[in-house]
Short mmCIF file of C-alpha atoms in Angstrom, two decimals:
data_model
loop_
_atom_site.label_atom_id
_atom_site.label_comp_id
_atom_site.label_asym_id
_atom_site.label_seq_id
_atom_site.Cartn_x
_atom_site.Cartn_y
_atom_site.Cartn_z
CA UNK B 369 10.72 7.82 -3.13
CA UNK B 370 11.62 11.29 -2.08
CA UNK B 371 14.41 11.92 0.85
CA UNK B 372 12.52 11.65 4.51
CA UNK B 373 14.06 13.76 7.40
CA UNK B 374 16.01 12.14 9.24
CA UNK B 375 13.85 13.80 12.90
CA UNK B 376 10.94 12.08 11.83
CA UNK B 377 12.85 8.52 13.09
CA UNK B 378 11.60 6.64 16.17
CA UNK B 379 13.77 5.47 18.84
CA UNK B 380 13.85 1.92 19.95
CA UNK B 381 11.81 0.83 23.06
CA UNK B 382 13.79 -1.45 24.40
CA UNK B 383 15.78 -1.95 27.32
CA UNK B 384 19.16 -4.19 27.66
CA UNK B 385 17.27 -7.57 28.37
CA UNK B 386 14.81 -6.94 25.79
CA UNK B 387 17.09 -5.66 23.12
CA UNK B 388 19.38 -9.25 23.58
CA UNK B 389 16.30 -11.76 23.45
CA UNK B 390 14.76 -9.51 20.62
CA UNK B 391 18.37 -10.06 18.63
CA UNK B 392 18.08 -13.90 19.08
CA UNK B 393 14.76 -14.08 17.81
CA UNK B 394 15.99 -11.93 14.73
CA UNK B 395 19.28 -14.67 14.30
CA UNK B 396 16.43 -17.34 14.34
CA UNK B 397 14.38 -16.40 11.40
CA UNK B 398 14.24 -18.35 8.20
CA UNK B 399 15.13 -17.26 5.20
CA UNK B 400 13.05 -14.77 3.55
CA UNK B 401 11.24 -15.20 -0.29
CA UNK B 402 13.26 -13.18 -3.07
CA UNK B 403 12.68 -9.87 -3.07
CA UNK B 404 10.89 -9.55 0.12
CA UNK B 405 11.36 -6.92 3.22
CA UNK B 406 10.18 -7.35 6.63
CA UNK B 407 9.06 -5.11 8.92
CA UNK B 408 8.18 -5.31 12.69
CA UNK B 409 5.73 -3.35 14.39
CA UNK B 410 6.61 -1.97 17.77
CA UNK B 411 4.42 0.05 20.07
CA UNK B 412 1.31 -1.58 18.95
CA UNK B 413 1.72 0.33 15.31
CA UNK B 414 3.10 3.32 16.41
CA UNK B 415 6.46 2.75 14.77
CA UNK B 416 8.29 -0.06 12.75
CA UNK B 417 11.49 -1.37 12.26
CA UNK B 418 13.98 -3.18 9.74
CA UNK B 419 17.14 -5.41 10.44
CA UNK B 420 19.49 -6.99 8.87
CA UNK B 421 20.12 -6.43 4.80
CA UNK B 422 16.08 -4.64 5.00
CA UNK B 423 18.08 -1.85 7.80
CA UNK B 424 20.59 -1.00 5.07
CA UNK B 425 18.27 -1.44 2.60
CA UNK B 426 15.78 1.58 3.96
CA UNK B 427 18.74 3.34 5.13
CA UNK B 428 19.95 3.87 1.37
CA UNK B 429 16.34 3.96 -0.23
CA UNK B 430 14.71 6.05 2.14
CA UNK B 431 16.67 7.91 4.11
CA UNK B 432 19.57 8.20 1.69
CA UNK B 433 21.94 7.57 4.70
CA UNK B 434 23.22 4.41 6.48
CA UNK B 435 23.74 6.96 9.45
CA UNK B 436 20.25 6.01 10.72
CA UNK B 437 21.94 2.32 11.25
CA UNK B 438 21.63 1.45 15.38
CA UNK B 439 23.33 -2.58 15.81
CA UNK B 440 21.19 -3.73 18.34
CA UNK B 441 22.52 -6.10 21.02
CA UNK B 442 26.57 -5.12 20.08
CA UNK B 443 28.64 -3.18 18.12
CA UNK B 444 29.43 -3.06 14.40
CA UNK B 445 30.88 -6.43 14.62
CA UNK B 446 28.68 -8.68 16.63
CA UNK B 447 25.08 -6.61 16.75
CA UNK B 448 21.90 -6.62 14.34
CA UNK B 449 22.07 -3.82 11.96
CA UNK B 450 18.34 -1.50 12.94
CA UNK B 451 16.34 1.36 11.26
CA UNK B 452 13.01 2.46 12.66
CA UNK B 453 10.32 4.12 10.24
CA UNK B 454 7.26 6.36 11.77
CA UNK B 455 4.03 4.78 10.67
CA UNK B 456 3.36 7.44 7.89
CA UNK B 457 7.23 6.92 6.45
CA UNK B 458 6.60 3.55 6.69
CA UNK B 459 3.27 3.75 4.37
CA UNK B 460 4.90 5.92 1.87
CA UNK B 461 7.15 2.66 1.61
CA UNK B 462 5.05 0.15 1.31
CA UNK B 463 3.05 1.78 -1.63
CA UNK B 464 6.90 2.35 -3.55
CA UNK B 465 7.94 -0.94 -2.57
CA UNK B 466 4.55 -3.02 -3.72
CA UNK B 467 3.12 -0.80 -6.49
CA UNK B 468 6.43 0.58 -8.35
CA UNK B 469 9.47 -1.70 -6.91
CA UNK B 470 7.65 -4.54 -7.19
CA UNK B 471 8.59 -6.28 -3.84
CA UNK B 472 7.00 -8.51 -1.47
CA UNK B 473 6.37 -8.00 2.45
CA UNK B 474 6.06 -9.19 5.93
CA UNK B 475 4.94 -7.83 9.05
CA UNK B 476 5.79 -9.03 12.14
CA UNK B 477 3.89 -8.26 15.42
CA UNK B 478 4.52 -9.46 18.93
CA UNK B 479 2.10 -11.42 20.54
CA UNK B 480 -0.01 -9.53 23.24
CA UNK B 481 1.70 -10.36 27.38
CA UNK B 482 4.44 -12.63 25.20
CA UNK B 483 6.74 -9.58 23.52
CA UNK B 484 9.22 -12.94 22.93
CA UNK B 485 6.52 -14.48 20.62
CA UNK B 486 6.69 -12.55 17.36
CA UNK B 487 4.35 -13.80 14.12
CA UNK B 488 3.83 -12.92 10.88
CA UNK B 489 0.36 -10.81 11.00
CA UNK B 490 0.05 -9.57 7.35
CA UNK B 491 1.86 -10.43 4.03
CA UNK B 492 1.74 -8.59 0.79
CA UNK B 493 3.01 -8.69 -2.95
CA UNK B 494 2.29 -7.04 -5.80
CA UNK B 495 -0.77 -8.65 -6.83
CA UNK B 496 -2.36 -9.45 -3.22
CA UNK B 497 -2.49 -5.96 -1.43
CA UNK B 498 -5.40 -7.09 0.86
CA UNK B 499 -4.07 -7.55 3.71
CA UNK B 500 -2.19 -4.01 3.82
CA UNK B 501 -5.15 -2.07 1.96
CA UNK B 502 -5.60 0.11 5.32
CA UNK B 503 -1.95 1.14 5.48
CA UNK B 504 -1.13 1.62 1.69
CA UNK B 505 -4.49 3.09 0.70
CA UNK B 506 -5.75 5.32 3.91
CA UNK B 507 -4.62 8.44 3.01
CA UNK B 508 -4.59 8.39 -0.98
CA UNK B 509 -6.71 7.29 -4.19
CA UNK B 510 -6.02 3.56 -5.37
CA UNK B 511 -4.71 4.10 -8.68
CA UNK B 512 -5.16 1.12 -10.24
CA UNK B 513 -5.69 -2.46 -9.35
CA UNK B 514 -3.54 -5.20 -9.00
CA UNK B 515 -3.95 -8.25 -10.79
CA UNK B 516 -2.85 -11.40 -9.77
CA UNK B 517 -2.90 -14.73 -12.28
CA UNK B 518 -2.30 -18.42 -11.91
CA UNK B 519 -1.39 -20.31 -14.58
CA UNK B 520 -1.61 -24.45 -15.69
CA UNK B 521 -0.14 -25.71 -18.70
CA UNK B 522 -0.56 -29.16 -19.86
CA UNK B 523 1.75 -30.54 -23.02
CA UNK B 524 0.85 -33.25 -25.57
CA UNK B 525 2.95 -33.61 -28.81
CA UNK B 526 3.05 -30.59 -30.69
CA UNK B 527 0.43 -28.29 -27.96
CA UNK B 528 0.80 -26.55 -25.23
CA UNK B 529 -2.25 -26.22 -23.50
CA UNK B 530 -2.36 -23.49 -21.09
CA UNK B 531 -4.92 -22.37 -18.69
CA UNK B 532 -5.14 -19.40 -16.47
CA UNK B 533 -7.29 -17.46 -14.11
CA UNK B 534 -6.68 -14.07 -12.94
CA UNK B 535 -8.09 -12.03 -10.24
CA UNK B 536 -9.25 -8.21 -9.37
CA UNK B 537 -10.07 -8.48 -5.71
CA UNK B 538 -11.20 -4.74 -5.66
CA UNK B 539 -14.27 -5.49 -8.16
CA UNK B 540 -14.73 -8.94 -7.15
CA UNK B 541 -13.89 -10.43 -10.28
CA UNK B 542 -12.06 -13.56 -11.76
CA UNK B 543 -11.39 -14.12 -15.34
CA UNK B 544 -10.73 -17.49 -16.69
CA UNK B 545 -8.87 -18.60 -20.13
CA UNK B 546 -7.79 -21.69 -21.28
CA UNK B 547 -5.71 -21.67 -25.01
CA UNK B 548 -3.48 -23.84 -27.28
CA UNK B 549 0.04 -22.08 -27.17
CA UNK B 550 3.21 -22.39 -29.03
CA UNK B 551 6.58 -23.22 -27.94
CA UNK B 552 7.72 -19.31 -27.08
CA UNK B 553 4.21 -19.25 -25.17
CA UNK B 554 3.61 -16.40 -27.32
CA UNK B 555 -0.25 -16.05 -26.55
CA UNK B 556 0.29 -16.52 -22.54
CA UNK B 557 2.91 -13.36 -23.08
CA UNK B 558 0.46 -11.17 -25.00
CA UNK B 559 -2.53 -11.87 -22.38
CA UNK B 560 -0.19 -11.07 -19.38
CA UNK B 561 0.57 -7.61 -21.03
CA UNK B 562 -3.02 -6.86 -22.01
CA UNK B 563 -4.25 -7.50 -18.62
CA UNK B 564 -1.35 -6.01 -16.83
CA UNK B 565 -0.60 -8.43 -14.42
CA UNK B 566 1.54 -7.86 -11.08
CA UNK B 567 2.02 -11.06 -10.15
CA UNK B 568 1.48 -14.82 -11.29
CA UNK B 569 0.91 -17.88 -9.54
CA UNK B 570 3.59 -21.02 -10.89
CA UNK B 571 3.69 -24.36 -9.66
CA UNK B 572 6.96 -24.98 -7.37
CA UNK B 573 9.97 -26.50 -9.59
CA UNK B 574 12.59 -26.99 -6.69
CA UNK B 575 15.43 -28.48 -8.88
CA UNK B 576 14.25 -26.38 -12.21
CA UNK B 577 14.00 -29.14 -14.13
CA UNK B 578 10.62 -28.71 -15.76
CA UNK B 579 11.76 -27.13 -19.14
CA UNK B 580 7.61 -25.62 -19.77
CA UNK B 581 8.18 -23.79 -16.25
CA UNK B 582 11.38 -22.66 -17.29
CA UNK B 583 9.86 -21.11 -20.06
CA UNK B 584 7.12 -19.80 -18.37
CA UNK B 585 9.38 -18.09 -15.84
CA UNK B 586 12.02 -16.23 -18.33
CA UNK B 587 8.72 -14.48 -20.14
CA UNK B 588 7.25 -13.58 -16.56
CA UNK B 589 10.84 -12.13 -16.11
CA UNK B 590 10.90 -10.27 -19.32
CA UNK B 591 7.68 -8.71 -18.33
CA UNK B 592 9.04 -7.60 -14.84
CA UNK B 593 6.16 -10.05 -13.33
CA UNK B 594 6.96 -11.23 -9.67
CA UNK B 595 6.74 -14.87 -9.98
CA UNK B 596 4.85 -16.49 -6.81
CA UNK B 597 5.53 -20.42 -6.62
CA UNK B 598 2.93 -23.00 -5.08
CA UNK B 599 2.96 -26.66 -4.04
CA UNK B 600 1.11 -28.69 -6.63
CA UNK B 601 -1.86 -29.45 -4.26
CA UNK B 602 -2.71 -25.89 -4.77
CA UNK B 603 -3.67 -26.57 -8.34
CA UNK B 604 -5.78 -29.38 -7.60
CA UNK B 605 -9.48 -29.10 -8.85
CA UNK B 606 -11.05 -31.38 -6.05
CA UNK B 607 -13.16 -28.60 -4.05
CA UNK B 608 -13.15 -25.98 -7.10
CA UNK B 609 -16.83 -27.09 -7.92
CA UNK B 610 -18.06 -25.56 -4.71
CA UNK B 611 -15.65 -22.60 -4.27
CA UNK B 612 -17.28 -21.14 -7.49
CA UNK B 613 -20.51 -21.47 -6.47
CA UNK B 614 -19.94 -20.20 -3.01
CA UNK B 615 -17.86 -16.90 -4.33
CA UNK B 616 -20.38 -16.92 -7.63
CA UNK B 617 -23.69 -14.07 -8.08
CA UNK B 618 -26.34 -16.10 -6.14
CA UNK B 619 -28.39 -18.42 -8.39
CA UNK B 620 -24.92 -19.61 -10.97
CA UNK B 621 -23.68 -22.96 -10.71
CA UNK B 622 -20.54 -23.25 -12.29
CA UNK B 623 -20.85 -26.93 -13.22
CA UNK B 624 -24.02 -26.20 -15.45
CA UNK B 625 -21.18 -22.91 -17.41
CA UNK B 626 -19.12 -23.95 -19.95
CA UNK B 627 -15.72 -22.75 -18.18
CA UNK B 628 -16.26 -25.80 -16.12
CA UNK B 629 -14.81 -28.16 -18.60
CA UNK B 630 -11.55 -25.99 -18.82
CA UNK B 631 -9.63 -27.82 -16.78
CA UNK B 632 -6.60 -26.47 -16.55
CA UNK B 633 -8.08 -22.79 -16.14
CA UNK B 634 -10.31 -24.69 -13.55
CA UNK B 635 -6.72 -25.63 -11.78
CA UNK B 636 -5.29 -22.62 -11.91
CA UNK B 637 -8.84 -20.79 -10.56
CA UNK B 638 -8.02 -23.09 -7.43
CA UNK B 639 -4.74 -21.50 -7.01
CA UNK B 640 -6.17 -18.12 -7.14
CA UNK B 641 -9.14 -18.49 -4.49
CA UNK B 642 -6.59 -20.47 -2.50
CA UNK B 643 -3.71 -17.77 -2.48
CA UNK B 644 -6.05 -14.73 -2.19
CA UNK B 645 -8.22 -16.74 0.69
CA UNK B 646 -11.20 -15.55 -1.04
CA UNK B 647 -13.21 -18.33 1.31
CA UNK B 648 -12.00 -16.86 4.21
CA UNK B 649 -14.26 -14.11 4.10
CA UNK B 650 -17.84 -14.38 4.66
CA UNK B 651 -18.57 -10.99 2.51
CA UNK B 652 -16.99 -12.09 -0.91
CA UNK B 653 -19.79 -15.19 -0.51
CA UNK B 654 -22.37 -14.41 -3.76
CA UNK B 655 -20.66 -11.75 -4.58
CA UNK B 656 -18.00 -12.73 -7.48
CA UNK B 657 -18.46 -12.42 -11.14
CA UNK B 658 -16.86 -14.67 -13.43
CA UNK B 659 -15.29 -13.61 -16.91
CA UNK B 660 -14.42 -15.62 -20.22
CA UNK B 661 -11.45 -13.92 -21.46
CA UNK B 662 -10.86 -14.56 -25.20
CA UNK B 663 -7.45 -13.99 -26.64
CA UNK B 664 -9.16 -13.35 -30.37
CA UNK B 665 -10.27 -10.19 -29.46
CA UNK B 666 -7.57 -8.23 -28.54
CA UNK B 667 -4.45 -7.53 -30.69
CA UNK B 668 -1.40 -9.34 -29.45
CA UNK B 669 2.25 -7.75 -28.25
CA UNK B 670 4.79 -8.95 -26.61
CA UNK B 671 6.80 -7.35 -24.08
CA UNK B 672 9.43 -5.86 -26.50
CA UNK B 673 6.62 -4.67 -28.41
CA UNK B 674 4.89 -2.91 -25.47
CA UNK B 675 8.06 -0.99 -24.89
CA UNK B 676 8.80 0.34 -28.40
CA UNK B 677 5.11 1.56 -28.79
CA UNK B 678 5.61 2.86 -24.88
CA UNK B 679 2.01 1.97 -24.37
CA UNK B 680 2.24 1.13 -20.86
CA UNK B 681 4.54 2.28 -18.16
CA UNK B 682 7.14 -0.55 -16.55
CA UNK B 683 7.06 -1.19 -13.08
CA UNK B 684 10.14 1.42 -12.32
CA UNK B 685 8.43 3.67 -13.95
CA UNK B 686 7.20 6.71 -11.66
CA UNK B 687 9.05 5.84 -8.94
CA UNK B 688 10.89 8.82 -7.30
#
């Protein structure tokens, strides 16, 4: 991300009062997911601001100076470390942080007549831009779309079987698989790099002791894939049967397709529509297409193999 001048910076808009409750809301927060960065917006958009490790991180990344750094509600000692960003530094950002740095974000708005009350009003990762589609995309061409994948795996003896949906929210589309593996997961590696994936969808393995996840997770790594983790109920196929056919072209019922028997691919398509909150909106209702991905068709590479060949940029790659 190229240098920004350091007069395009707002100035914060509060006064002594405000600018002690707003640092005891900041000590409050929970902790944040890996890799993430929030932002607050101030001035009903006008402006935005980072604290904490996010101030110093902007400060170094963006502004290539920590003397933007304003500690809020003290000194160096006892206050919050600040940064503000103008709104169009602040999109130039976002599209380097979630497109080549492949980070995860918050933003946090006050609540209108309660400027005490601050909620989360949009998230974003690499392969879920929806919510921030206005900011990233307003003023530019979207390059390319992000793909987002959940995946199931089910073992039994010798097989690994492992199913998967992926999603392209941009052309309303989600692709289903479902394949026997091998212990290195070999074919779930070669169909993450053929479809490009940003992000993928694992179940939640608080004390790491599911060995298959582990696995899962140091080939997602490999691939620089931000790895998303959900409760288990997330995976659960109990209302997938009428999500399809509400997102599905009017006139398809998914139980009368043959996908429908794929079970796990039918758990991890739950996962997807859940995460992405297809159901949410009225619009994507009729619209969605579904596609059968098969594996056979395409020539297989790993991730070591992508990079020798240089067939397809990594996720540094490009950034300023």
């Amino acid at each position: 991300m190229s240098e920004v001048s350091l007069k395009e910076r707002p100035e914060f808009d509060l006064d002594n009062q405000g600018e002690q409750k707003y640092c005891s809301f900041l000590r409050s927060l929970p902790d944040r997911q890996e890799n993430c960065i929030r932002l607050f917006e101030r001035s009903s958009g006008d402006f935005y601001s980072v604290h904490g490790e996010d101030a110093f991180f902007i400060a170094q990344n963006v502004y290539k100076t920590t003397s933007v750094i304003k500690y809020l509600g003290g000194d160096v000692a006892t206050g919050v470390p600040s940064c503000t960003l103008s709104k169009a530094t602040c999109e130039t950002f976002l599209r380097d942080a979630l497109l080549n740095k492949q980070m995860r974000v918050e933003i946090w708005a006050a609540e209108p007549r309660k400027q005490n009350v601050w909620n989360i009003i949009k998230r974003a990762s690499p392969g879920n831009l929806q919510d921030l589609e206005d900011l990233l995309f307003a003023h530019t061409d979207m390059a390319a779309s992000p793909i987002v994948m959940a995946v199931k795996i089910q073992t039994g003896g010798d097989h690994r079987i492992v199913g998967v949906c992926f999603a392209d929210a941009t052309v309303r589309e989600l692709g289903i698989a479902e394949f026997i593996d091998n212990d290195l997961y070999s074919n779930f590696e070669s169909l993450v790099i053929q479809l490009g994936i940003k992000e993928c969808l694992i179940q939640v393995d608080e004390g790491k002791k599911d060995y298959e996840l582990t696995k899962l997770r140091t080939i997602l790594q490999h691939c620089d894939i931000v790895i998303t983790e959900r409760k288990k109920s997330d995976f659960s196929i109990k209302d997938v049967e009428q999500d399809f056919n509400r997102l599905l072209e009017e006139g398809i019922s998914i139980a009368a397709l043959p996908e429908f028997e794929l079970k796990n691919a039918m758990a991890a398509s739950a996962c997807v529509i859940k995460y992405l909150a297809l159901l949410t909106d009225e619009t994507n209702f009729g619209q969605y297409a579904l596609r059968h991905h098969d594996l056979s068709q395409y020539m297989k590479l790993d991730a070591s193999a992508v990079r020798a060949l240089n067939l397809m940029p990594g996720p540094h790659d490009g950034a300023n």
